[in-house]
Structure formats: structure tokens, C-alpha cells
Short mmCIF file of C-alpha atoms in Angstrom, two decimals:
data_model
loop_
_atom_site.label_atom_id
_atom_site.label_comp_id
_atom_site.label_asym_id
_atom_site.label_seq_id
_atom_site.Cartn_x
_atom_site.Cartn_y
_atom_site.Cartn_z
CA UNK A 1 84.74 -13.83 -11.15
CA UNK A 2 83.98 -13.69 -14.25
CA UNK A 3 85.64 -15.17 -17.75
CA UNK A 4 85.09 -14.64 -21.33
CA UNK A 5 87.14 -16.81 -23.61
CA UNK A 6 87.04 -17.06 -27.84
CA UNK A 7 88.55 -18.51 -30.74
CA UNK A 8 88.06 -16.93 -34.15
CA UNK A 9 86.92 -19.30 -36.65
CA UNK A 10 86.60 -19.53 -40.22
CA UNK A 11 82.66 -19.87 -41.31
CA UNK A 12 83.84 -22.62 -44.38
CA UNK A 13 85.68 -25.01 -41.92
CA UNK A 14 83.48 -24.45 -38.34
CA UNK A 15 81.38 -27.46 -37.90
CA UNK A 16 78.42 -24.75 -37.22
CA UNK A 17 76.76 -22.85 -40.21
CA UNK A 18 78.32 -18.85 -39.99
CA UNK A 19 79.85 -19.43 -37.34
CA UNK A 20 82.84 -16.53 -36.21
CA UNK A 21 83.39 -17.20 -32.43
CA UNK A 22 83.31 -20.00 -30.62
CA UNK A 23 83.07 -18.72 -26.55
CA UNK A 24 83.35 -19.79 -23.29
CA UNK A 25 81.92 -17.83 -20.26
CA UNK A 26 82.74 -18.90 -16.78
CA UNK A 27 81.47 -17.55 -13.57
CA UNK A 28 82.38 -18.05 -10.32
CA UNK A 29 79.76 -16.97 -7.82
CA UNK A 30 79.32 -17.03 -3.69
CA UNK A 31 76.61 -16.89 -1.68
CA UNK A 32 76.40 -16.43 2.27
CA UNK A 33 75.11 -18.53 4.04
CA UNK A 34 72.88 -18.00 7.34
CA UNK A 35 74.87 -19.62 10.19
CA UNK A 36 73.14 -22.28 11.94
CA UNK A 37 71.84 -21.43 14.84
CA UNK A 38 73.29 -23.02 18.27
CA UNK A 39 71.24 -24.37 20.71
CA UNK A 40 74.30 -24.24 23.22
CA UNK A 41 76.85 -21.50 21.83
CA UNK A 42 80.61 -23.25 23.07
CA UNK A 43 82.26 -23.20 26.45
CA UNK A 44 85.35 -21.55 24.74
CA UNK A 45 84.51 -20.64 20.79
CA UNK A 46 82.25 -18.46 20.10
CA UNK A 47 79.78 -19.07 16.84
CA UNK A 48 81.04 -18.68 13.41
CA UNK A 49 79.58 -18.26 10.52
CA UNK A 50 79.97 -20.77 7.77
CA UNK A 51 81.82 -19.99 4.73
CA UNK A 52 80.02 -18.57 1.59
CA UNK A 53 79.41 -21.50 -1.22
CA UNK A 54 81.23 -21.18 -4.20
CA UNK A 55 79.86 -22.09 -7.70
CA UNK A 56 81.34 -22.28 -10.94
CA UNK A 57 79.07 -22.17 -13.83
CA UNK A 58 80.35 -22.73 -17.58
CA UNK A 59 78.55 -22.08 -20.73
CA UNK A 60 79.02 -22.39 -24.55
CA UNK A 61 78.58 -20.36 -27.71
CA UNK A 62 78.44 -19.70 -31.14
CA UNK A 63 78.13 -16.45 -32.74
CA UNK A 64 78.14 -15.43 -36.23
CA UNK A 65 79.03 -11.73 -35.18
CA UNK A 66 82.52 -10.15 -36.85
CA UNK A 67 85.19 -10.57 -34.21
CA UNK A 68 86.69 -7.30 -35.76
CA UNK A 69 83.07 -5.65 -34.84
CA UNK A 70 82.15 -8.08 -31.50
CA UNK A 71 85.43 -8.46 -29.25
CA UNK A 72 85.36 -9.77 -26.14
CA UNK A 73 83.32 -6.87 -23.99
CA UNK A 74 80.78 -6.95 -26.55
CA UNK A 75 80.55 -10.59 -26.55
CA UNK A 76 80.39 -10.51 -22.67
CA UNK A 77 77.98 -7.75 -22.75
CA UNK A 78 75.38 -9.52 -25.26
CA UNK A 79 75.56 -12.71 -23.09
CA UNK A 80 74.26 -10.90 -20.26
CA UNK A 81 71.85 -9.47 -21.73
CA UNK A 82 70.72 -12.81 -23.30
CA UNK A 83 70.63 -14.70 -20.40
CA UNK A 84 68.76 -11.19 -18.19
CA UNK A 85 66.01 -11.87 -20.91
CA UNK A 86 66.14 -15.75 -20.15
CA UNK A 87 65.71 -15.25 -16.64
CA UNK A 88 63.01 -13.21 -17.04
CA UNK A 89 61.01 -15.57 -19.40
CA UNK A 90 61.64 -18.76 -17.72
CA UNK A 91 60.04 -16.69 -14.22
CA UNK A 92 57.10 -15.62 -16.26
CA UNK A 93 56.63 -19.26 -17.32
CA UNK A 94 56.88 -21.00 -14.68
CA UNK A 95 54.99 -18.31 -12.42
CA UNK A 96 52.33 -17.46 -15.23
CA UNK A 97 52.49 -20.43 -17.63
CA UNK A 98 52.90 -18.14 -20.45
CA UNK A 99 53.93 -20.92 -22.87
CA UNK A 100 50.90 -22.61 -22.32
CA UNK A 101 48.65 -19.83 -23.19
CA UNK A 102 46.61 -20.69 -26.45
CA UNK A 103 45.51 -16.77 -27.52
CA UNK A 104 45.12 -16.61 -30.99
CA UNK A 105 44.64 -12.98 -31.12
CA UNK A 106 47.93 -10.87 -30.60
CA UNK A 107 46.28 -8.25 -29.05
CA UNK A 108 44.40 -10.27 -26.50
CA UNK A 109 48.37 -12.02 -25.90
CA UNK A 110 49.72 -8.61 -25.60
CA UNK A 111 46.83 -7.54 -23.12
CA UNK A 112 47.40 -10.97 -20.69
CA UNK A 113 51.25 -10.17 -20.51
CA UNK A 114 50.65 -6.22 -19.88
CA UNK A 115 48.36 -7.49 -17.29
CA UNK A 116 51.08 -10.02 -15.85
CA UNK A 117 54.11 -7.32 -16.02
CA UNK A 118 51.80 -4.95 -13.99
CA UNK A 119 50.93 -7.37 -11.29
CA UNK A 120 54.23 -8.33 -11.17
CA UNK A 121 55.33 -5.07 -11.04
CA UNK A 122 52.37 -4.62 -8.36
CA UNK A 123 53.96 -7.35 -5.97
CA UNK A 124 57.27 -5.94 -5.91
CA UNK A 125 56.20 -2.67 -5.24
CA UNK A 126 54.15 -4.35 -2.21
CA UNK A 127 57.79 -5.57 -0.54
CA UNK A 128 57.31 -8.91 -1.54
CA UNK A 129 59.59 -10.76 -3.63
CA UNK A 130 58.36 -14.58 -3.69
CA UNK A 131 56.06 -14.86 -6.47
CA UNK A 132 54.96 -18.53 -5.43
CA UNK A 133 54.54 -17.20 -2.06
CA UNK A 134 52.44 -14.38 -3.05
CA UNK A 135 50.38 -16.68 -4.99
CA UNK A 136 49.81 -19.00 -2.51
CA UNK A 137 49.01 -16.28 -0.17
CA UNK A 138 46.64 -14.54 -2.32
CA UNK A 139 44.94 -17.65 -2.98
CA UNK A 140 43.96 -17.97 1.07
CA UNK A 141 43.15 -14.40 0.80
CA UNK A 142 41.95 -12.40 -2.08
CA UNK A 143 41.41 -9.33 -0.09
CA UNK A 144 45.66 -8.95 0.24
CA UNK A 145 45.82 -8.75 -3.75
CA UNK A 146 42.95 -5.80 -3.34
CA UNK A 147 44.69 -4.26 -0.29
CA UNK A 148 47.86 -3.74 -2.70
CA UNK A 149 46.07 -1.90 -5.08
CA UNK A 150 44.06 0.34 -2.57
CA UNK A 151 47.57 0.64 -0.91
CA UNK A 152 48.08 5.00 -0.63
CA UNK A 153 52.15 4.47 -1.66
CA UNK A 154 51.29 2.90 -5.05
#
């Protein structure tokens, strides 16, 4: 489920600088869980899975968009796309420590993350989808990191 609501404001009396829209997003997500397994299924039940885990998640904003230009699909729309980017960054920081880079030259910055997008890329094209695993993995074993790019379906 998801939930987009907003209330027009007027930039002179908003307690934020420009601000148009105050919003709230909610989601409501589910995940499934594995069932545990049984050592001894039951003498008359048999196993069930367990229920999927629900989780509601609400965040706040302010935009300085036109409501008459920016209703609420647009709004919804630019959130996701805000937090898609988000996501992205925070992996490549906490994978790569791009934050922590010190490059003074651009082009040497834009080199190092053209580099990590194509690994990246590289590993997910390999099947594998844990970066931490991968780099632990690869750190027993430089050859796998070589076998990926020697790989024929590349």
C-alpha cells in the first residue's frame, strides 16, 4: 500500500522558506518469510508457513513545487525517484566508500565511479547479488573476479 498525503501552504506563513506542500508518504510493505524448518513435521498438522511481516514506513516533506503544476502523482512520482537515487548512493557508499574518496581531479573521480558502476554491473551480470559477499569472496580468491571477466556470456 501505498499513501501520498498534502496540504497546500502559503510560502509567507509556512515555517519553511518557499515552501508549497507539506507531504506525507506512507508505505505498507510485506515480506515472506522462509518457514522454519521442522525437525519432526506434526502427528496431525501439517507445516505452515508463517505469515509475511508487515511494515509501515512514514516519511516527511517539503516542496517548493506549484501544487497547480506538482499534484499528487507527480509528487509521488518524484519521491520515488528521490529515494531510487538514495538507495543507490548509500549502496555505493557503504560498498565502495565513495564519500571517503579524496580525488581532487574530477576526471580521475569520474574514472573511479565508471570503474565501480562497471564492476558492479560485472557482479550482477555474474548471478550474484551480495556485494559484501562478493567482496569477501573475491578477497579469498582473486582468480573468481578474473573468471567473471573471461566468462564467454559477458
Amino acid at each position: 500500500m501505498r499513501e501520498l498525503s498534502r496540504i497546500i501552504t502559503d510560502p509567507q506563513s509556512a515555517v519553511f522558506p518557499e515552501a508549497r506542500q507539506f507531504l506525507r508518504s506512507r508505505n505498507q510493505t510485506s515480506s515472506k518469510k522462509q518457514p522454519a524448518a521442522q525437525t519432526q513435521p506434526a502427528a496431525k498438522s501439517p507445516a505452515r508457513p508463517e505469515a509475511p511481516a508487515e511494515e509501515e514506513l512514514t516519511r516527511y516533506f517539503v516542496s517548493s513545487l506549484d501544487p497547480g503544476k506538482a499534484g499528487p502523482a507527480a509528487m509521488a512520482q518524484k519521491i520515488q525517484t528521490h529515494w531510487s537515487c538514495e538507495s543507490r548512493h548509500w549502496q555505493r557508499d557503504a560498498l565502495w566508500r565513495e564519500d571517503a574518496c579524496l580525488l581532487c581531479n574530477s576526471n580521475a573521480a569520474c574514472a573511479l565511479a565508471l570503474i565501480r558502476t562497471g564492476l558492479q554491473t560485472l557482479v550482477r551480470l555474474a548471478g550474484r547479488t551480495s556485494l559484501p559477499v562478493v567482496f569477501e569472496d573475491v578477497a579469498h580468491d582473486l582468480s573468481l573476479g578474473l573468471g567473471w571477466l573471461k566468462s564467454p556470456h559477458l
